[in-house]
PDB file of C-alpha atoms in Angstrom:
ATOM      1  CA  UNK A   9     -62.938  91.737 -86.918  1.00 69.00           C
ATOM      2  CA  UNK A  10     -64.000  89.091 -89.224  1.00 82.00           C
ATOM      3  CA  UNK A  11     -61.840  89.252 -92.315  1.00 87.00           C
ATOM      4  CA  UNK A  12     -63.508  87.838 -95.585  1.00 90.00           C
ATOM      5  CA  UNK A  13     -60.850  86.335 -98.613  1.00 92.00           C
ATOM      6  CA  UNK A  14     -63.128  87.197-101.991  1.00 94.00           C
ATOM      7  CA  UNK A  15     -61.677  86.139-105.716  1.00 94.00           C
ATOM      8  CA  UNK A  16     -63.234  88.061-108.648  1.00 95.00           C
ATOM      9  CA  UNK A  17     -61.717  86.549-111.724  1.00 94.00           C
ATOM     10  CA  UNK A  18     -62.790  86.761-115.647  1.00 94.00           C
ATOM     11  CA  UNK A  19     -61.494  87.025-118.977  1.00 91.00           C
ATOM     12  CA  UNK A  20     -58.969  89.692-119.997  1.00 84.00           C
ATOM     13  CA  UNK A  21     -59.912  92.943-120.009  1.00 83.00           C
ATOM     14  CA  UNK A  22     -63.390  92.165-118.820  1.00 89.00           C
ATOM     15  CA  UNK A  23     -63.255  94.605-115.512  1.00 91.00           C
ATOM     16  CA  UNK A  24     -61.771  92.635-112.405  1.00 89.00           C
ATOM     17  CA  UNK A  25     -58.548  95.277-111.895  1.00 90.00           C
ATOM     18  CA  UNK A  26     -61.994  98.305-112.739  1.00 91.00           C
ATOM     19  CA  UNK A  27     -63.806  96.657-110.024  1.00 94.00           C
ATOM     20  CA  UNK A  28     -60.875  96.526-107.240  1.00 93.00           C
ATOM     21  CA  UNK A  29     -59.907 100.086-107.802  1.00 92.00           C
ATOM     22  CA  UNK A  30     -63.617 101.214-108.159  1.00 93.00           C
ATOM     23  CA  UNK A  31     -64.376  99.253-104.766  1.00 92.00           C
ATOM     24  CA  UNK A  32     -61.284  99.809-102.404  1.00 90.00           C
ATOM     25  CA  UNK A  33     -60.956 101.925 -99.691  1.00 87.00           C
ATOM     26  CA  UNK A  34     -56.985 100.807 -99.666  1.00 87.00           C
ATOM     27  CA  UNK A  35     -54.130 101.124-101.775  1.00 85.00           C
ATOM     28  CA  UNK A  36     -54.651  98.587-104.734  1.00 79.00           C
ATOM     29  CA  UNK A  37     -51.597  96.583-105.257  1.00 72.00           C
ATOM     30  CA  UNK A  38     -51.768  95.222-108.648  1.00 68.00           C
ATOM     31  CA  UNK A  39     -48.929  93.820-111.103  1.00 63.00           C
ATOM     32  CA  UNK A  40     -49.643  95.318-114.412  1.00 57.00           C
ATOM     33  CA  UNK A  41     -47.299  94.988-116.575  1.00 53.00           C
ATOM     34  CA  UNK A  42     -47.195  95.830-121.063  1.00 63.00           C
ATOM     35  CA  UNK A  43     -48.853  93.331-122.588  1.00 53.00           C
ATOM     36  CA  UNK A  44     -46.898  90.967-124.858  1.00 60.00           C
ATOM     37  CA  UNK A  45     -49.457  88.634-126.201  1.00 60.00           C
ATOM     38  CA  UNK A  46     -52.368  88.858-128.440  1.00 60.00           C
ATOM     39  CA  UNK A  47     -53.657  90.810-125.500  1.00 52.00           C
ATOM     40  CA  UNK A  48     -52.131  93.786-126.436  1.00 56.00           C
ATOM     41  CA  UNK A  49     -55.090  94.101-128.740  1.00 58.00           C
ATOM     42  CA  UNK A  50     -57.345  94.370-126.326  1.00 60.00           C
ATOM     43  CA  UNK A  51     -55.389  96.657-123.816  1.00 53.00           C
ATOM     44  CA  UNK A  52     -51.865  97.840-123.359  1.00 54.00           C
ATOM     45  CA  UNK A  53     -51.049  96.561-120.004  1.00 61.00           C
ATOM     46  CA  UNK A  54     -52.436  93.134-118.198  1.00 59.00           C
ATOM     47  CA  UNK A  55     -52.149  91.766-115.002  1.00 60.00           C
ATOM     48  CA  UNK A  56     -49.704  88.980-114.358  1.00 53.00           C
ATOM     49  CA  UNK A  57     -50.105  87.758-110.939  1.00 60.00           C
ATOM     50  CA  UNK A  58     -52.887  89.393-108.969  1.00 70.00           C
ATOM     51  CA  UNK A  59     -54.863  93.207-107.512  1.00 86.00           C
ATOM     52  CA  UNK A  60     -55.215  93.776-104.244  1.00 89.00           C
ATOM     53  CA  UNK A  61     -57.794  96.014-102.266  1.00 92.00           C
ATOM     54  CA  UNK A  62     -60.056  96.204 -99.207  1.00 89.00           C
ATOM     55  CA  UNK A  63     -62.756  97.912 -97.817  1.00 88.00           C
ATOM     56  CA  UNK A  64     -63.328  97.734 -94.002  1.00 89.00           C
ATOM     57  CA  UNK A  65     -67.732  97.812 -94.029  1.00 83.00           C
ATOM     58  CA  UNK A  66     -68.513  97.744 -90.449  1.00 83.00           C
ATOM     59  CA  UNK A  67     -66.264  97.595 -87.095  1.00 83.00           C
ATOM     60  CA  UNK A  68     -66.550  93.889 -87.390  1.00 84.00           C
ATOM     61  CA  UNK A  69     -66.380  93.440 -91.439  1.00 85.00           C
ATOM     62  CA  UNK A  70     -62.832  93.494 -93.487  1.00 90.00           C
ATOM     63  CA  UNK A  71     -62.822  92.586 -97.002  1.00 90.00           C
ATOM     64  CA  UNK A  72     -59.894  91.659 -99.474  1.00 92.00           C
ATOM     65  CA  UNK A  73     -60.475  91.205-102.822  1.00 93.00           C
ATOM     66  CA  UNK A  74     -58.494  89.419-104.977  1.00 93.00           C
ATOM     67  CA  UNK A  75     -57.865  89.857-108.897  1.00 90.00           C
ATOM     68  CA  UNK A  76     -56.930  87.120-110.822  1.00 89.00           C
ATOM     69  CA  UNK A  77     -54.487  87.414-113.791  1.00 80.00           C
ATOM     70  CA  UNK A  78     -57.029  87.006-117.168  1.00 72.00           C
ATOM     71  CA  UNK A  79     -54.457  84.904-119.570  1.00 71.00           C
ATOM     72  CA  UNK A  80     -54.870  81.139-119.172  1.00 75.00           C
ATOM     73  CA  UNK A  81     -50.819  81.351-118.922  1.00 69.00           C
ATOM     74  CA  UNK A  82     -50.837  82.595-115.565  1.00 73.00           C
ATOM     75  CA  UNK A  83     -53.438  79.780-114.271  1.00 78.00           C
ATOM     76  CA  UNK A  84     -50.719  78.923-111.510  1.00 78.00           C
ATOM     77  CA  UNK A  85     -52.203  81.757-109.668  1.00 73.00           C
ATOM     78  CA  UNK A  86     -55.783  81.107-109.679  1.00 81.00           C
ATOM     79  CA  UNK A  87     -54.647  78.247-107.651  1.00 81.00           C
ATOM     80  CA  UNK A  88     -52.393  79.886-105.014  1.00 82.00           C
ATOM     81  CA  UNK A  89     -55.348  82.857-104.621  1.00 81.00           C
ATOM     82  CA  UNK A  90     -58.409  80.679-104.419  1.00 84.00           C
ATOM     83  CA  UNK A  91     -56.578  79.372-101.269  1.00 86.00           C
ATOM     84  CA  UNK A  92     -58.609  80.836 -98.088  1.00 88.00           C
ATOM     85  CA  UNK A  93     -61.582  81.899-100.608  1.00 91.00           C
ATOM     86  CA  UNK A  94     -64.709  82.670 -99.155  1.00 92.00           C
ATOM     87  CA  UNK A  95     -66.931  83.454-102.269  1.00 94.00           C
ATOM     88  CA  UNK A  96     -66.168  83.825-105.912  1.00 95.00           C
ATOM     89  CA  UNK A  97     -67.082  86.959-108.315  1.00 97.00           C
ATOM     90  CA  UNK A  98     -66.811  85.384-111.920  1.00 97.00           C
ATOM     91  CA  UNK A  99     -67.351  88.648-114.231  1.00 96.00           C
ATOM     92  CA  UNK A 100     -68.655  87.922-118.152  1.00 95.00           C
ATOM     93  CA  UNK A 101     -67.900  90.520-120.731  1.00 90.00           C
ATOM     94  CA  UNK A 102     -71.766  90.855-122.665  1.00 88.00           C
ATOM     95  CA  UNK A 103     -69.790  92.426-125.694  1.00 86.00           C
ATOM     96  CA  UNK A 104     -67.732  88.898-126.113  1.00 87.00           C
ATOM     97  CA  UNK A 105     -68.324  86.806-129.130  1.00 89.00           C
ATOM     98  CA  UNK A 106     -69.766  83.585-126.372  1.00 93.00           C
ATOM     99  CA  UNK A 107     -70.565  85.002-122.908  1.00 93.00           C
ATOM    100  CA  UNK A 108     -72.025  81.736-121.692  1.00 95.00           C
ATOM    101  CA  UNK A 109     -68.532  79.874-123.221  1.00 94.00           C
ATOM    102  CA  UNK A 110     -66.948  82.366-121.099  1.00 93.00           C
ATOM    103  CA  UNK A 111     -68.674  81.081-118.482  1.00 95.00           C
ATOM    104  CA  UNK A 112     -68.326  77.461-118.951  1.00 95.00           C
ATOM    105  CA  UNK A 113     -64.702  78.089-118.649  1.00 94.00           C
ATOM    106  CA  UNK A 114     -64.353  80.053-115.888  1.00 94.00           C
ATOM    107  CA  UNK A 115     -67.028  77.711-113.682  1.00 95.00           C
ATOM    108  CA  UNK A 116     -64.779  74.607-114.695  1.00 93.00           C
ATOM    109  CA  UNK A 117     -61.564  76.380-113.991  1.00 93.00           C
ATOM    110  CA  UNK A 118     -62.977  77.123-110.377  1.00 92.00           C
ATOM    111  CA  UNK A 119     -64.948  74.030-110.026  1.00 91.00           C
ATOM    112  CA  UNK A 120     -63.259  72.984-106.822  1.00 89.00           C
ATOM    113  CA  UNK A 121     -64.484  75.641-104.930  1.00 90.00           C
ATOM    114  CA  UNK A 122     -68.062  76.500-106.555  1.00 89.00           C
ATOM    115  CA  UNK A 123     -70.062  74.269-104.626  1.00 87.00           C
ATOM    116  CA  UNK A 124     -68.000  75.305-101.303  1.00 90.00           C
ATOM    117  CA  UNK A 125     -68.372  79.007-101.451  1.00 93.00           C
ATOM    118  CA  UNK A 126     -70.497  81.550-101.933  1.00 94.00           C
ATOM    119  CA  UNK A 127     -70.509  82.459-106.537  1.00 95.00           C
ATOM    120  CA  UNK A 128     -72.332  85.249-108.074  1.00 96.00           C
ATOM    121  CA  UNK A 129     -72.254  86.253-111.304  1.00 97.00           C
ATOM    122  CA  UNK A 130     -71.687  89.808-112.840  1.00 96.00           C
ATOM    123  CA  UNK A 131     -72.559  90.484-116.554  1.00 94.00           C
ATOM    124  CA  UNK A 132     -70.156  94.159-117.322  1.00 89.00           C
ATOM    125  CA  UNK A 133     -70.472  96.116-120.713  1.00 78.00           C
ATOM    126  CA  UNK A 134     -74.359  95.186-120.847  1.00 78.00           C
ATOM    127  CA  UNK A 135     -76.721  97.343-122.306  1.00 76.00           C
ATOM    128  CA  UNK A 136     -79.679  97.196-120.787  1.00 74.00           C
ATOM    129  CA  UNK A 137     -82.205  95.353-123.430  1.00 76.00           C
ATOM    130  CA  UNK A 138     -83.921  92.448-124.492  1.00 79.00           C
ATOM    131  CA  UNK A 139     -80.962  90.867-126.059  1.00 81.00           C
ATOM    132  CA  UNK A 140     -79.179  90.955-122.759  1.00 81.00           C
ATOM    133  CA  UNK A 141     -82.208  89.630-120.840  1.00 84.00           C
ATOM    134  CA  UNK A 142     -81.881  87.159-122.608  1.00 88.00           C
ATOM    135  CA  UNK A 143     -78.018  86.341-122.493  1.00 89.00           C
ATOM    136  CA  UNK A 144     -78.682  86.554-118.788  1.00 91.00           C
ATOM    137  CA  UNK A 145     -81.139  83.881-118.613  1.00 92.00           C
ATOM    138  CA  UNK A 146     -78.905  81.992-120.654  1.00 94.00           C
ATOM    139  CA  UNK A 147     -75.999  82.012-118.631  1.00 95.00           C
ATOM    140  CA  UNK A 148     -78.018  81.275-115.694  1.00 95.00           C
ATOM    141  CA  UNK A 149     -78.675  78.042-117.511  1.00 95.00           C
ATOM    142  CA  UNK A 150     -75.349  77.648-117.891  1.00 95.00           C
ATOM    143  CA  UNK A 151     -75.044  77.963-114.390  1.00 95.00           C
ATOM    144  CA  UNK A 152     -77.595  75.410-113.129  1.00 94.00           C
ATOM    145  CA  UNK A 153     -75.968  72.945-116.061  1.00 93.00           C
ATOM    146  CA  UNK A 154     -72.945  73.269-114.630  1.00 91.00           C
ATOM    147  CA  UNK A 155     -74.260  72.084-111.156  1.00 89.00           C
ATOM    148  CA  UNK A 156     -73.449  75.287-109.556  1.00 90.00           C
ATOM    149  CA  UNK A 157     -75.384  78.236-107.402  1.00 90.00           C
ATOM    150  CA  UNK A 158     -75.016  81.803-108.268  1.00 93.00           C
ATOM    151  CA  UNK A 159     -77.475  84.267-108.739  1.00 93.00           C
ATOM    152  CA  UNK A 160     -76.195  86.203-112.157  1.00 95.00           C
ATOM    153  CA  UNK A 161     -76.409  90.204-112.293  1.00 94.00           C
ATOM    154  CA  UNK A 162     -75.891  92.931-114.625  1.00 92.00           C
ATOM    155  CA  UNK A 163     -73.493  95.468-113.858  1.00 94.00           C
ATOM    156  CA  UNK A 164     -70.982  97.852-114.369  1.00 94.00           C
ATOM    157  CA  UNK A 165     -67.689  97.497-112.080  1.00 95.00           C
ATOM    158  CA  UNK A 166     -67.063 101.433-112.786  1.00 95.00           C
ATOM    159  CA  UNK A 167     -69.759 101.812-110.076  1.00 96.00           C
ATOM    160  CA  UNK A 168     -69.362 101.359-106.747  1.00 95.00           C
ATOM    161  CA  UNK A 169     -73.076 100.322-106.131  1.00 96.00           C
ATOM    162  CA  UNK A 170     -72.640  97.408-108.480  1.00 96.00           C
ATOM    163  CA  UNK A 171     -69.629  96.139-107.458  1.00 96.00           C
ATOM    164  CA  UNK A 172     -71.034  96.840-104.124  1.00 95.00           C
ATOM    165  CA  UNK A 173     -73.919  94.328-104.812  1.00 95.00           C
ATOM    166  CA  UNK A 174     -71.694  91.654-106.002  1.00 96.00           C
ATOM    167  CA  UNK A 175     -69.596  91.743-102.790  1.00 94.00           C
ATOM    168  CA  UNK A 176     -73.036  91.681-100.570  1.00 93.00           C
ATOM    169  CA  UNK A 177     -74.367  88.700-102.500  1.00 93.00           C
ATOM    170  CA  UNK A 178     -71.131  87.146-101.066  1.00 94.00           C
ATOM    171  CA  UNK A 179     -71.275  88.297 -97.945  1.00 91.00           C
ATOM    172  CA  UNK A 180     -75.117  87.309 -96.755  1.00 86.00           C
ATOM    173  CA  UNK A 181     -75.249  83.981 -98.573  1.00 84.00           C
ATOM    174  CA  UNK A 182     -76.093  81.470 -96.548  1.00 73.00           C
ATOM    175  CA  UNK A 183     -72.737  79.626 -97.537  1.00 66.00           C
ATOM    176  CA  UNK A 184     -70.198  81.246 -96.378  1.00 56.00           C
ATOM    177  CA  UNK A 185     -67.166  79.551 -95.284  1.00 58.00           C
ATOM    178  CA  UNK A 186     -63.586  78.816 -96.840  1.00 54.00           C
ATOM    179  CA  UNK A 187     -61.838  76.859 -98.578  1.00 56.00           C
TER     180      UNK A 187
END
């Protein structure tokens, strides 16, 4: 069985713990705890160190999917989880004030391993119109600016589908190894 390491990491509270649960066949192991920061005004409870699922696809496909902590405080861990990596989710909140800033940071924080692994994109909260058409063909910009490959989607992690596409687009790039 080939087992496949993949990071899906974002803002706070811009789906990444949604999409684990949504997408796991497993227990999820996450570390929520009450939020004590300015996040609390966003949501009540945050993750401080990771979530944990899998999903077995085929008799020879195993993934685990790792959820990084949102709060720049807990950066430590991006480090530790990106270990092993074999592609990179980076989800974008369309209802933030500066999606593609969102971006920026996220593809800079991680910019050790996008060029090594597999990246896509996925764009949650978007309604489906020309104004988000065109945020997503500006944050593909972004993407080519900032040297990197990924293919950016729309989606919504409550759906299995979607998150299902994002883990594909991993999965049957042609750069797949880890790091």
């Amino acid at each position: 069985m080939f087992d496949h390491k993949i990071i899906i990491t974002g803002p706070v509270g811009v789906g990444k713990s949604t999409a684990i649960r949504t997408y796991s066949t497993s227990a999820v192991v996450d570390t929520d705890v009450r939020a004590s920061d300015e996040t609390r005004q966003i949501k009540s409870d945050t993750t401080v160190a990771m979530d944990y699922g899998t999903i077995v696809l085929d008799a020879e496909t195993k993934v685990h999917l790792y959820g990084t902590p949102g709060q720049e405080r807990f950066d430590f861990m991006w480090e530790i989880l990106r270990s092993g990596s074999r592609g990179l989710i980076i989800l974008v909140n369309a209802l933030a004030a500066d999606p593609a800033q969102e971006l920026r940071f996220y593809l800079h924080a991680f910019a050790d391993i996008i060029n090594k692994v597999p990246v896509v994109i996925g764009v949650n909260q978007a309604p489906k119109d020309e104004q988000t058409r065109a945020m997503v063909a500006t944050l593909q910009q972004v993407v080519q600016e900032m040297g990197a490959e990924a293919e950016v989607l729309i989606v919504d992690v409550r759906k299995r589908k979607d998150v299902n596409k994002l883990v594909k687009r991993i999965l049957f790039s042609d750069k797949l190894f880890a790091v």
